[in-house]
């Protein structure tokens, strides 16, 4: 931990060494950590690029920033900056620009009265010490800092959120006199300029870092509103100024390969982006409003395609039951829930349990969200009459073992799907219903004959997504009397000293309190009793009661268990299941 000691004011700082005669190079050679040739190469590059020597050594992977930091601390008798010594917010931002800090590889760590502790990759750089002294009118105490820790701090302070957006926006020029800001030529030129490109990339990076599933870009008369949907909740962020609304929207449309000149009609598009080391599918939908085009961007992280049944939130018993149903040679398995409840991810997780080498697997999707090795995936295109029903008719003739229909939207698709399941295929599909038991009534309302549905239906999965608490900062609290009563009413054993958890927010979770989402599930297995209810067109409540008697766990009870285990909050579970 950094000790805020005051150095003797008479102590002379070390002289600024040139890269070619930096004393640390001689020490590294003497300790056999660096060859003379590598030392010369690093010194030459530092002199050519004007980058500090430690940054060059780290970039060339000759000496790590940690090793250099310890060497500097030992050689000059300085303190070492640990990761915990870095501040949560920039110190003296009015005195030190991000450009100065990045170029010199320094960062203020603490300030007390007229003394500033300055983390430095190269504490021997007296020119930087003098510049910092003039900038803040403080006595400077150099502290040895690693390149890696400084880089992480820069990313946190200047490459996310408001700081980065402000810095980018300041570099975007106003429209020149006499130039029409709404002209197509001007919008195309501005949308392709580096500052606007950086601004849109920054919004995408921030959304990904914060775990957002959607970005809403909404122009108003005097402002541009940008909101991220994070763990199911919309969260407004500081947005670019209104003068950049058209440029930002045009840039997004260019990315999604949409018609930038068409602003009167809704459009849909998609593209793939690489942000950092992650591959992202981006779906964009536009709609005209009174103040311009409103956009919604859906971020689909392709790593989600690799999820398995356990990682999506299914516990051991229900995971085993669903695996058993997926191993059946024929029948229908449904996944139900509202939009954005993770149905597609669960379907993909189910497909990954199958043997794509032994079985032929075909999926029909709108759109194809993730590409899965070994699965033949078909994109629905309604504009040319390539619908779910039409594709499904053809797919049956291609001798598949397993068919996945992304969504059963109408009676025609439902009827063909049921007949496909009857003729020796395992069929997986999704429905928009509020519960697993409600899926039966939905299919019957679509016109599926009860005796056919009873013959093919094997299992129904109902699900929702809840925020997953950050394990680093979640805070325990005793369950209230109301919470204990509701939990007990669901049939769970509630200890007298039950502790639930609430979100707090820390650096690990970007001050949100959650680190993603996890599913809560109910798995309805269709037995003989339920088949008879289906044939008789029994009410949904009768089917639910039969499933509960057979041992089904409701979504609320599954969520309550997860809340009692500290994975989520009780409020989240009640919100998504509409209990209590």
Tab-separated table of N, CA and C in Angstrom, residues 343-472:
chain	number	residue	atom	x	y	z
A	343	UNK	N	-34.125	-17.631	-24.959
A	343	UNK	CA	-34.617	-18.887	-25.546
A	343	UNK	C	-33.637	-19.435	-26.590
A	344	UNK	N	-33.136	-18.546	-27.455
A	344	UNK	CA	-32.246	-19.000	-28.522
A	344	UNK	C	-30.950	-19.566	-27.949
A	345	UNK	N	-30.417	-18.922	-26.914
A	345	UNK	CA	-29.191	-19.425	-26.284
A	345	UNK	C	-29.413	-20.816	-25.717
A	346	UNK	N	-30.588	-21.049	-25.115
A	346	UNK	CA	-30.891	-22.383	-24.588
A	346	UNK	C	-31.007	-23.404	-25.715
A	347	UNK	N	-31.632	-23.006	-26.819
A	347	UNK	CA	-31.724	-23.921	-27.958
A	347	UNK	C	-30.334	-24.277	-28.482
A	348	UNK	N	-29.476	-23.284	-28.607
A	348	UNK	CA	-28.120	-23.550	-29.077
A	348	UNK	C	-27.383	-24.469	-28.101
A	349	UNK	N	-27.582	-24.223	-26.801
A	349	UNK	CA	-26.950	-25.089	-25.806
A	349	UNK	C	-27.448	-26.517	-25.955
A	350	UNK	N	-28.755	-26.673	-26.269
A	350	UNK	CA	-29.305	-28.004	-26.500
A	350	UNK	C	-28.701	-28.660	-27.733
A	351	UNK	N	-28.539	-27.888	-28.812
A	351	UNK	CA	-27.947	-28.438	-30.036
A	351	UNK	C	-26.516	-28.914	-29.799
A	352	UNK	N	-25.809	-28.218	-28.916
A	352	UNK	CA	-24.417	-28.599	-28.649
A	352	UNK	C	-24.315	-29.938	-27.918
A	353	UNK	N	-25.417	-30.388	-27.330
A	353	UNK	CA	-25.390	-31.694	-26.661
A	353	UNK	C	-25.527	-32.837	-27.670
A	354	UNK	N	-25.933	-32.493	-28.892
A	354	UNK	CA	-26.171	-33.515	-29.903
A	354	UNK	C	-24.900	-33.817	-30.677
A	355	UNK	N	-24.881	-34.965	-31.313
A	355	UNK	CA	-23.724	-35.394	-32.086
A	355	UNK	C	-23.909	-34.944	-33.528
A	356	UNK	N	-23.245	-33.833	-33.894
A	356	UNK	CA	-23.419	-33.279	-35.234
A	356	UNK	C	-22.729	-34.125	-36.294
A	357	UNK	N	-21.878	-35.068	-35.891
A	357	UNK	CA	-21.227	-35.964	-36.854
A	357	UNK	C	-22.148	-37.140	-37.171
A	358	UNK	N	-22.757	-37.693	-36.130
A	358	UNK	CA	-23.637	-38.855	-36.324
A	358	UNK	C	-25.004	-38.450	-36.850
A	359	UNK	N	-25.506	-37.284	-36.396
A	359	UNK	CA	-26.848	-36.841	-36.770
A	359	UNK	C	-26.770	-35.649	-37.722
A	360	UNK	N	-27.729	-35.577	-38.621
A	360	UNK	CA	-27.858	-34.394	-39.468
A	360	UNK	C	-28.784	-33.412	-38.767
A	361	UNK	N	-28.255	-32.217	-38.516
A	361	UNK	CA	-29.001	-31.198	-37.778
A	361	UNK	C	-29.204	-29.998	-38.690
A	362	UNK	N	-30.447	-29.562	-38.833
A	362	UNK	CA	-30.780	-28.406	-39.657
A	362	UNK	C	-31.549	-27.404	-38.804
A	363	UNK	N	-31.160	-26.156	-38.893
A	363	UNK	CA	-31.880	-25.112	-38.159
A	363	UNK	C	-32.452	-24.094	-39.136
A	364	UNK	N	-33.635	-23.578	-38.802
A	364	UNK	CA	-34.307	-22.539	-39.589
A	364	UNK	C	-34.477	-21.345	-38.656
A	365	UNK	N	-33.863	-20.208	-38.992
A	365	UNK	CA	-33.796	-19.112	-38.032
A	365	UNK	C	-34.078	-17.771	-38.710
A	366	UNK	N	-34.524	-16.827	-37.919
A	366	UNK	CA	-34.753	-15.466	-38.397
A	366	UNK	C	-34.454	-14.481	-37.272
A	367	UNK	N	-33.212	-13.957	-37.214
A	367	UNK	CA	-32.102	-14.276	-38.101
A	367	UNK	C	-31.255	-15.398	-37.530
A	368	UNK	N	-30.236	-15.820	-38.286
A	368	UNK	CA	-29.242	-16.761	-37.749
A	368	UNK	C	-28.345	-15.958	-36.817
A	369	UNK	N	-28.501	-16.185	-35.504
A	369	UNK	CA	-27.801	-15.352	-34.536
A	369	UNK	C	-26.354	-15.800	-34.333
A	370	UNK	N	-26.123	-17.107	-34.244
A	370	UNK	CA	-24.775	-17.626	-34.054
A	370	UNK	C	-24.556	-18.792	-35.018
A	371	UNK	N	-23.344	-18.924	-35.494
A	371	UNK	CA	-23.018	-20.040	-36.374
A	371	UNK	C	-22.444	-21.182	-35.543
A	372	UNK	N	-22.976	-22.384	-35.758
A	372	UNK	CA	-22.573	-23.562	-34.993
A	372	UNK	C	-21.963	-24.583	-35.943
A	373	UNK	N	-20.777	-25.022	-35.609
A	373	UNK	CA	-20.077	-26.004	-36.430
A	373	UNK	C	-20.886	-27.296	-36.521
A	374	UNK	N	-21.059	-27.796	-37.751
A	374	UNK	CA	-21.744	-29.060	-37.959
A	374	UNK	C	-23.242	-28.958	-38.128
A	375	UNK	N	-23.803	-27.748	-37.955
A	375	UNK	CA	-25.257	-27.549	-38.090
A	375	UNK	C	-25.533	-26.790	-39.390
A	376	UNK	N	-26.441	-27.306	-40.204
A	376	UNK	CA	-26.863	-26.616	-41.428
A	376	UNK	C	-27.885	-25.560	-41.046
A	377	UNK	N	-27.508	-24.293	-41.178
A	377	UNK	CA	-28.363	-23.199	-40.717
A	377	UNK	C	-28.936	-22.442	-41.912
A	378	UNK	N	-30.231	-22.186	-41.867
A	378	UNK	CA	-30.939	-21.550	-42.973
A	378	UNK	C	-31.579	-20.261	-42.475
A	379	UNK	N	-31.371	-19.181	-43.228
A	379	UNK	CA	-31.930	-17.884	-42.880
A	379	UNK	C	-33.288	-17.693	-43.543
A	380	UNK	N	-34.302	-17.366	-42.761
A	380	UNK	CA	-35.629	-17.041	-43.303
A	380	UNK	C	-35.560	-15.690	-44.025
A	381	UNK	N	-36.240	-15.596	-45.174
A	381	UNK	CA	-36.271	-14.344	-45.940
A	381	UNK	C	-37.702	-14.100	-46.432
A	382	UNK	N	-38.523	-13.502	-45.599
A	382	UNK	CA	-39.938	-13.312	-45.957
A	382	UNK	C	-40.135	-12.489	-47.222
A	383	UNK	N	-39.184	-11.587	-47.535
A	383	UNK	CA	-39.368	-10.714	-48.699
A	383	UNK	C	-39.394	-11.493	-50.017
A	384	UNK	N	-38.842	-12.717	-50.013
A	384	UNK	CA	-38.916	-13.555	-51.216
A	384	UNK	C	-39.747	-14.811	-50.939
A	385	UNK	N	-40.608	-14.719	-49.932
A	385	UNK	CA	-41.514	-15.810	-49.563
A	385	UNK	C	-40.766	-17.055	-49.082
A	386	UNK	N	-39.562	-16.845	-48.531
A	386	UNK	CA	-38.826	-17.961	-47.924
A	386	UNK	C	-39.149	-17.950	-46.432
A	387	UNK	N	-40.309	-18.511	-46.084
A	387	UNK	CA	-40.829	-18.452	-44.725
A	387	UNK	C	-40.445	-19.706	-43.940
A	388	UNK	N	-40.731	-19.667	-42.635
A	388	UNK	CA	-40.487	-20.849	-41.802
A	388	UNK	C	-41.214	-22.061	-42.375
A	389	UNK	N	-42.493	-21.877	-42.706
A	389	UNK	CA	-43.300	-23.008	-43.178
A	389	UNK	C	-42.765	-23.567	-44.492
A	390	UNK	N	-42.399	-22.672	-45.409
A	390	UNK	CA	-41.923	-23.141	-46.714
A	390	UNK	C	-40.596	-23.886	-46.589
A	391	UNK	N	-39.690	-23.346	-45.773
A	391	UNK	CA	-38.399	-24.019	-45.583
A	391	UNK	C	-38.606	-25.358	-44.893
A	392	UNK	N	-39.497	-25.367	-43.892
A	392	UNK	CA	-39.712	-26.589	-43.118
A	392	UNK	C	-40.229	-27.724	-43.998
A	393	UNK	N	-41.098	-27.393	-44.945
A	393	UNK	CA	-41.579	-28.429	-45.867
A	393	UNK	C	-40.417	-29.055	-46.635
A	394	UNK	N	-39.491	-28.222	-47.093
A	394	UNK	CA	-38.358	-28.730	-47.878
A	394	UNK	C	-37.348	-29.463	-47.008
A	395	UNK	N	-37.136	-28.966	-45.796
A	395	UNK	CA	-36.133	-29.556	-44.907
A	395	UNK	C	-36.466	-31.014	-44.587
A	396	UNK	N	-37.734	-31.307	-44.408
A	396	UNK	CA	-38.143	-32.677	-44.071
A	396	UNK	C	-37.684	-33.664	-45.140
A	397	UNK	N	-37.567	-33.196	-46.375
A	397	UNK	CA	-37.149	-34.083	-47.465
A	397	UNK	C	-35.630	-34.234	-47.562
A	398	UNK	N	-34.891	-33.579	-46.651
A	398	UNK	CA	-33.427	-33.668	-46.671
A	398	UNK	C	-32.899	-34.633	-45.619
A	399	UNK	N	-33.744	-35.511	-45.141
A	399	UNK	CA	-33.357	-36.590	-44.236
A	399	UNK	C	-32.628	-36.103	-42.982
A	400	UNK	N	-33.174	-35.101	-42.263
A	400	UNK	CA	-32.521	-34.669	-41.023
A	400	UNK	C	-32.902	-35.575	-39.855
A	401	UNK	N	-32.028	-35.621	-38.859
A	401	UNK	CA	-32.378	-36.260	-37.593
A	401	UNK	C	-33.006	-35.264	-36.625
A	402	UNK	N	-32.442	-34.039	-36.648
A	402	UNK	CA	-32.897	-32.997	-35.719
A	402	UNK	C	-33.188	-31.732	-36.524
A	403	UNK	N	-34.325	-31.103	-36.226
A	403	UNK	CA	-34.692	-29.836	-36.866
A	403	UNK	C	-34.918	-28.807	-35.769
A	404	UNK	N	-34.301	-27.639	-35.924
A	404	UNK	CA	-34.564	-26.542	-35.002
A	404	UNK	C	-35.275	-25.430	-35.758
A	405	UNK	N	-36.438	-25.047	-35.284
A	405	UNK	CA	-37.191	-23.930	-35.858
A	405	UNK	C	-37.062	-22.767	-34.881
A	406	UNK	N	-36.441	-21.685	-35.341
A	406	UNK	CA	-36.142	-20.573	-34.434
A	406	UNK	C	-37.346	-20.056	-33.682
A	407	UNK	N	-38.496	-19.985	-34.345
A	407	UNK	CA	-39.712	-19.523	-33.672
A	407	UNK	C	-40.935	-20.036	-34.415
A	408	UNK	N	-41.883	-20.568	-33.691
A	408	UNK	CA	-43.163	-20.980	-34.281
A	408	UNK	C	-44.123	-19.813	-34.137
A	409	UNK	N	-44.370	-19.134	-35.260
A	409	UNK	CA	-45.113	-17.879	-35.214
A	409	UNK	C	-46.567	-18.010	-35.668
A	410	UNK	N	-46.882	-19.037	-36.451
A	410	UNK	CA	-48.223	-19.110	-37.028
A	410	UNK	C	-48.678	-20.561	-37.093
A	411	UNK	N	-49.973	-20.724	-37.411
A	411	UNK	CA	-50.562	-22.053	-37.440
A	411	UNK	C	-49.952	-22.958	-38.489
A	412	UNK	N	-49.580	-22.401	-39.651
A	412	UNK	CA	-49.004	-23.217	-40.714
A	412	UNK	C	-47.673	-23.817	-40.277
A	413	UNK	N	-46.822	-22.989	-39.688
A	413	UNK	CA	-45.534	-23.486	-39.203
A	413	UNK	C	-45.740	-24.519	-38.099
A	414	UNK	N	-46.676	-24.243	-37.178
A	414	UNK	CA	-46.932	-25.163	-36.080
A	414	UNK	C	-47.412	-26.521	-36.592
A	415	UNK	N	-48.295	-26.507	-37.574
A	415	UNK	CA	-48.826	-27.758	-38.107
A	415	UNK	C	-47.728	-28.580	-38.789
A	416	UNK	N	-46.899	-27.921	-39.596
A	416	UNK	CA	-45.827	-28.646	-40.284
A	416	UNK	C	-44.812	-29.170	-39.279
A	417	UNK	N	-44.515	-28.380	-38.242
A	417	UNK	CA	-43.565	-28.804	-37.215
A	417	UNK	C	-44.071	-30.048	-36.491
A	418	UNK	N	-45.332	-30.067	-36.140
A	418	UNK	CA	-45.899	-31.222	-35.455
A	418	UNK	C	-45.823	-32.465	-36.349
A	419	UNK	N	-46.148	-32.312	-37.618
A	419	UNK	CA	-46.076	-33.462	-38.532
A	419	UNK	C	-44.637	-33.924	-38.728
A	420	UNK	N	-43.678	-32.983	-38.709
A	420	UNK	CA	-42.269	-33.364	-38.810
A	420	UNK	C	-41.860	-34.197	-37.599
A	421	UNK	N	-42.338	-33.793	-36.420
A	421	UNK	CA	-42.023	-34.547	-35.205
A	421	UNK	C	-42.688	-35.919	-35.226
A	422	UNK	N	-43.843	-36.011	-35.880
A	422	UNK	CA	-44.548	-37.291	-35.964
A	422	UNK	C	-43.839	-38.285	-36.886
A	423	UNK	N	-43.089	-37.763	-37.854
A	423	UNK	CA	-42.498	-38.631	-38.884
A	423	UNK	C	-41.046	-38.984	-38.594
A	424	UNK	N	-40.694	-39.027	-37.307
A	424	UNK	CA	-39.383	-39.544	-36.937
A	424	UNK	C	-38.287	-38.529	-36.792
A	425	UNK	N	-38.628	-37.255	-36.556
A	425	UNK	CA	-37.617	-36.225	-36.359
A	425	UNK	C	-37.733	-35.660	-34.941
A	426	UNK	N	-36.591	-35.259	-34.384
A	426	UNK	CA	-36.612	-34.503	-33.129
A	426	UNK	C	-36.677	-33.038	-33.501
A	427	UNK	N	-37.706	-32.335	-33.068
A	427	UNK	CA	-37.910	-30.944	-33.454
A	427	UNK	C	-37.838	-30.043	-32.227
A	428	UNK	N	-36.988	-29.019	-32.310
A	428	UNK	CA	-36.837	-28.027	-31.248
A	428	UNK	C	-37.349	-26.696	-31.766
A	429	UNK	N	-38.112	-25.985	-30.957
A	429	UNK	CA	-38.612	-24.686	-31.389
A	429	UNK	C	-38.939	-23.827	-30.178
A	430	UNK	N	-39.243	-22.549	-30.430
A	430	UNK	CA	-39.580	-21.617	-29.349
A	430	UNK	C	-40.970	-21.055	-29.565
A	431	UNK	N	-41.578	-20.629	-28.464
A	431	UNK	CA	-42.883	-19.966	-28.479
A	431	UNK	C	-42.839	-18.778	-27.529
A	432	UNK	N	-43.593	-17.741	-27.851
A	432	UNK	CA	-43.729	-16.617	-26.937
A	432	UNK	C	-44.930	-16.867	-26.026
A	433	UNK	N	-44.687	-17.472	-24.870
A	433	UNK	CA	-45.731	-17.656	-23.859
A	433	UNK	C	-45.150	-17.306	-22.503
A	434	UNK	N	-46.034	-17.074	-21.535
A	434	UNK	CA	-45.578	-16.652	-20.211
A	434	UNK	C	-45.152	-17.798	-19.318
A	435	UNK	N	-45.538	-19.029	-19.673
A	435	UNK	CA	-45.181	-20.175	-18.838
A	435	UNK	C	-45.079	-21.415	-19.705
A	436	UNK	N	-44.474	-22.454	-19.145
A	436	UNK	CA	-44.361	-23.710	-19.883
A	436	UNK	C	-45.741	-24.304	-20.144
A	437	UNK	N	-46.600	-24.302	-19.127
A	437	UNK	CA	-47.932	-24.893	-19.294
A	437	UNK	C	-48.762	-24.131	-20.315
A	438	UNK	N	-48.526	-22.807	-20.441
A	438	UNK	CA	-49.296	-22.000	-21.379
A	438	UNK	C	-48.972	-22.286	-22.835
A	439	UNK	N	-47.874	-23.008	-23.110
A	439	UNK	CA	-47.506	-23.307	-24.492
A	439	UNK	C	-48.518	-24.240	-25.141
A	440	UNK	N	-49.134	-25.112	-24.355
A	440	UNK	CA	-50.118	-26.054	-24.914
A	440	UNK	C	-51.299	-25.296	-25.493
A	441	UNK	N	-51.875	-24.383	-24.719
A	441	UNK	CA	-53.018	-23.604	-25.199
A	441	UNK	C	-52.637	-22.763	-26.414
A	442	UNK	N	-51.412	-22.251	-26.434
A	442	UNK	CA	-50.965	-21.434	-27.567
A	442	UNK	C	-50.958	-22.251	-28.852
A	443	UNK	N	-50.432	-23.471	-28.812
A	443	UNK	CA	-50.396	-24.317	-30.010
A	443	UNK	C	-51.794	-24.760	-30.425
A	444	UNK	N	-52.637	-25.067	-29.454
A	444	UNK	CA	-54.014	-25.446	-29.786
A	444	UNK	C	-54.754	-24.285	-30.433
A	445	UNK	N	-54.491	-23.049	-29.950
A	445	UNK	CA	-55.109	-21.869	-30.545
A	445	UNK	C	-54.622	-21.644	-31.972
A	446	UNK	N	-53.418	-22.112	-32.278
A	446	UNK	CA	-52.886	-21.984	-33.636
A	446	UNK	C	-53.521	-22.979	-34.602
A	447	UNK	N	-54.280	-23.909	-34.073
A	447	UNK	CA	-54.960	-24.859	-34.936
A	447	UNK	C	-54.385	-26.258	-34.939
A	448	UNK	N	-53.408	-26.521	-34.077
A	448	UNK	CA	-52.852	-27.881	-33.998
A	448	UNK	C	-53.892	-28.801	-33.354
A	449	UNK	N	-54.105	-29.962	-33.932
A	449	UNK	CA	-55.075	-30.911	-33.383
A	449	UNK	C	-54.572	-31.454	-32.040
A	450	UNK	N	-55.440	-31.505	-31.023
A	450	UNK	CA	-55.007	-31.964	-29.701
A	450	UNK	C	-54.388	-33.361	-29.719
A	451	UNK	N	-54.966	-34.302	-30.490
A	451	UNK	CA	-54.434	-35.662	-30.463
A	451	UNK	C	-53.046	-35.727	-31.087
A	452	UNK	N	-52.768	-34.841	-32.075
A	452	UNK	CA	-51.425	-34.812	-32.677
A	452	UNK	C	-50.415	-34.219	-31.692
A	453	UNK	N	-50.797	-33.114	-31.046
A	453	UNK	CA	-49.884	-32.468	-30.098
A	453	UNK	C	-49.563	-33.399	-28.936
A	454	UNK	N	-50.584	-34.112	-28.436
A	454	UNK	CA	-50.361	-35.043	-27.323
A	454	UNK	C	-49.406	-36.155	-27.727
A	455	UNK	N	-49.404	-36.534	-28.999
A	455	UNK	CA	-48.555	-37.628	-29.458
A	455	UNK	C	-47.085	-37.232	-29.572
A	456	UNK	N	-46.803	-35.943	-29.896
A	456	UNK	CA	-45.419	-35.569	-30.210
A	456	UNK	C	-44.720	-34.791	-29.099
A	457	UNK	N	-45.471	-34.096	-28.250
A	457	UNK	CA	-44.850	-33.200	-27.278
A	457	UNK	C	-44.133	-33.999	-26.189
A	458	UNK	N	-42.854	-33.698	-25.988
A	458	UNK	CA	-42.056	-34.412	-24.990
A	458	UNK	C	-41.753	-33.552	-23.756
A	459	UNK	N	-41.371	-32.297	-23.988
A	459	UNK	CA	-40.973	-31.437	-22.867
A	459	UNK	C	-41.156	-29.979	-23.256
A	460	UNK	N	-41.411	-29.147	-22.245
A	460	UNK	CA	-41.534	-27.700	-22.451
A	460	UNK	C	-40.651	-27.011	-21.408
A	461	UNK	N	-39.768	-26.144	-21.873
A	461	UNK	CA	-38.904	-25.362	-20.989
A	461	UNK	C	-39.447	-23.941	-20.931
A	462	UNK	N	-39.729	-23.446	-19.748
A	462	UNK	CA	-40.093	-22.039	-19.567
A	462	UNK	C	-38.917	-21.331	-18.912
A	463	UNK	N	-38.620	-20.112	-19.340
A	463	UNK	CA	-37.444	-19.450	-18.767
A	463	UNK	C	-37.557	-17.936	-18.764
A	464	UNK	N	-36.747	-17.331	-17.896
A	464	UNK	CA	-36.529	-15.888	-17.811
A	464	UNK	C	-35.046	-15.674	-17.515
A	465	UNK	N	-34.601	-14.432	-17.657
A	465	UNK	CA	-33.228	-14.074	-17.301
A	465	UNK	C	-33.252	-13.096	-16.129
A	466	UNK	N	-32.362	-13.325	-15.164
A	466	UNK	CA	-32.211	-12.415	-14.022
A	466	UNK	C	-30.759	-11.982	-13.939
A	467	UNK	N	-30.522	-10.823	-13.359
A	467	UNK	CA	-29.168	-10.334	-13.191
A	467	UNK	C	-28.367	-11.233	-12.251
A	468	UNK	N	-27.120	-11.503	-12.635
A	468	UNK	CA	-26.226	-12.328	-11.817
A	468	UNK	C	-25.350	-11.408	-10.975
A	469	UNK	N	-25.451	-11.547	-9.659
A	469	UNK	CA	-24.746	-10.649	-8.751
A	469	UNK	C	-23.234	-10.753	-8.909
A	470	UNK	N	-22.568	-9.610	-8.811
A	470	UNK	CA	-21.104	-9.593	-8.824
A	470	UNK	C	-20.592	-10.248	-7.543
A	471	UNK	N	-19.784	-11.296	-7.645
A	471	UNK	CA	-19.306	-11.969	-6.436
A	471	UNK	C	-18.325	-11.129	-5.625
A	472	UNK	N	-17.757	-10.086	-6.251
A	472	UNK	CA	-16.766	-9.268	-5.560
A	472	UNK	C	-17.394	-8.259	-4.599
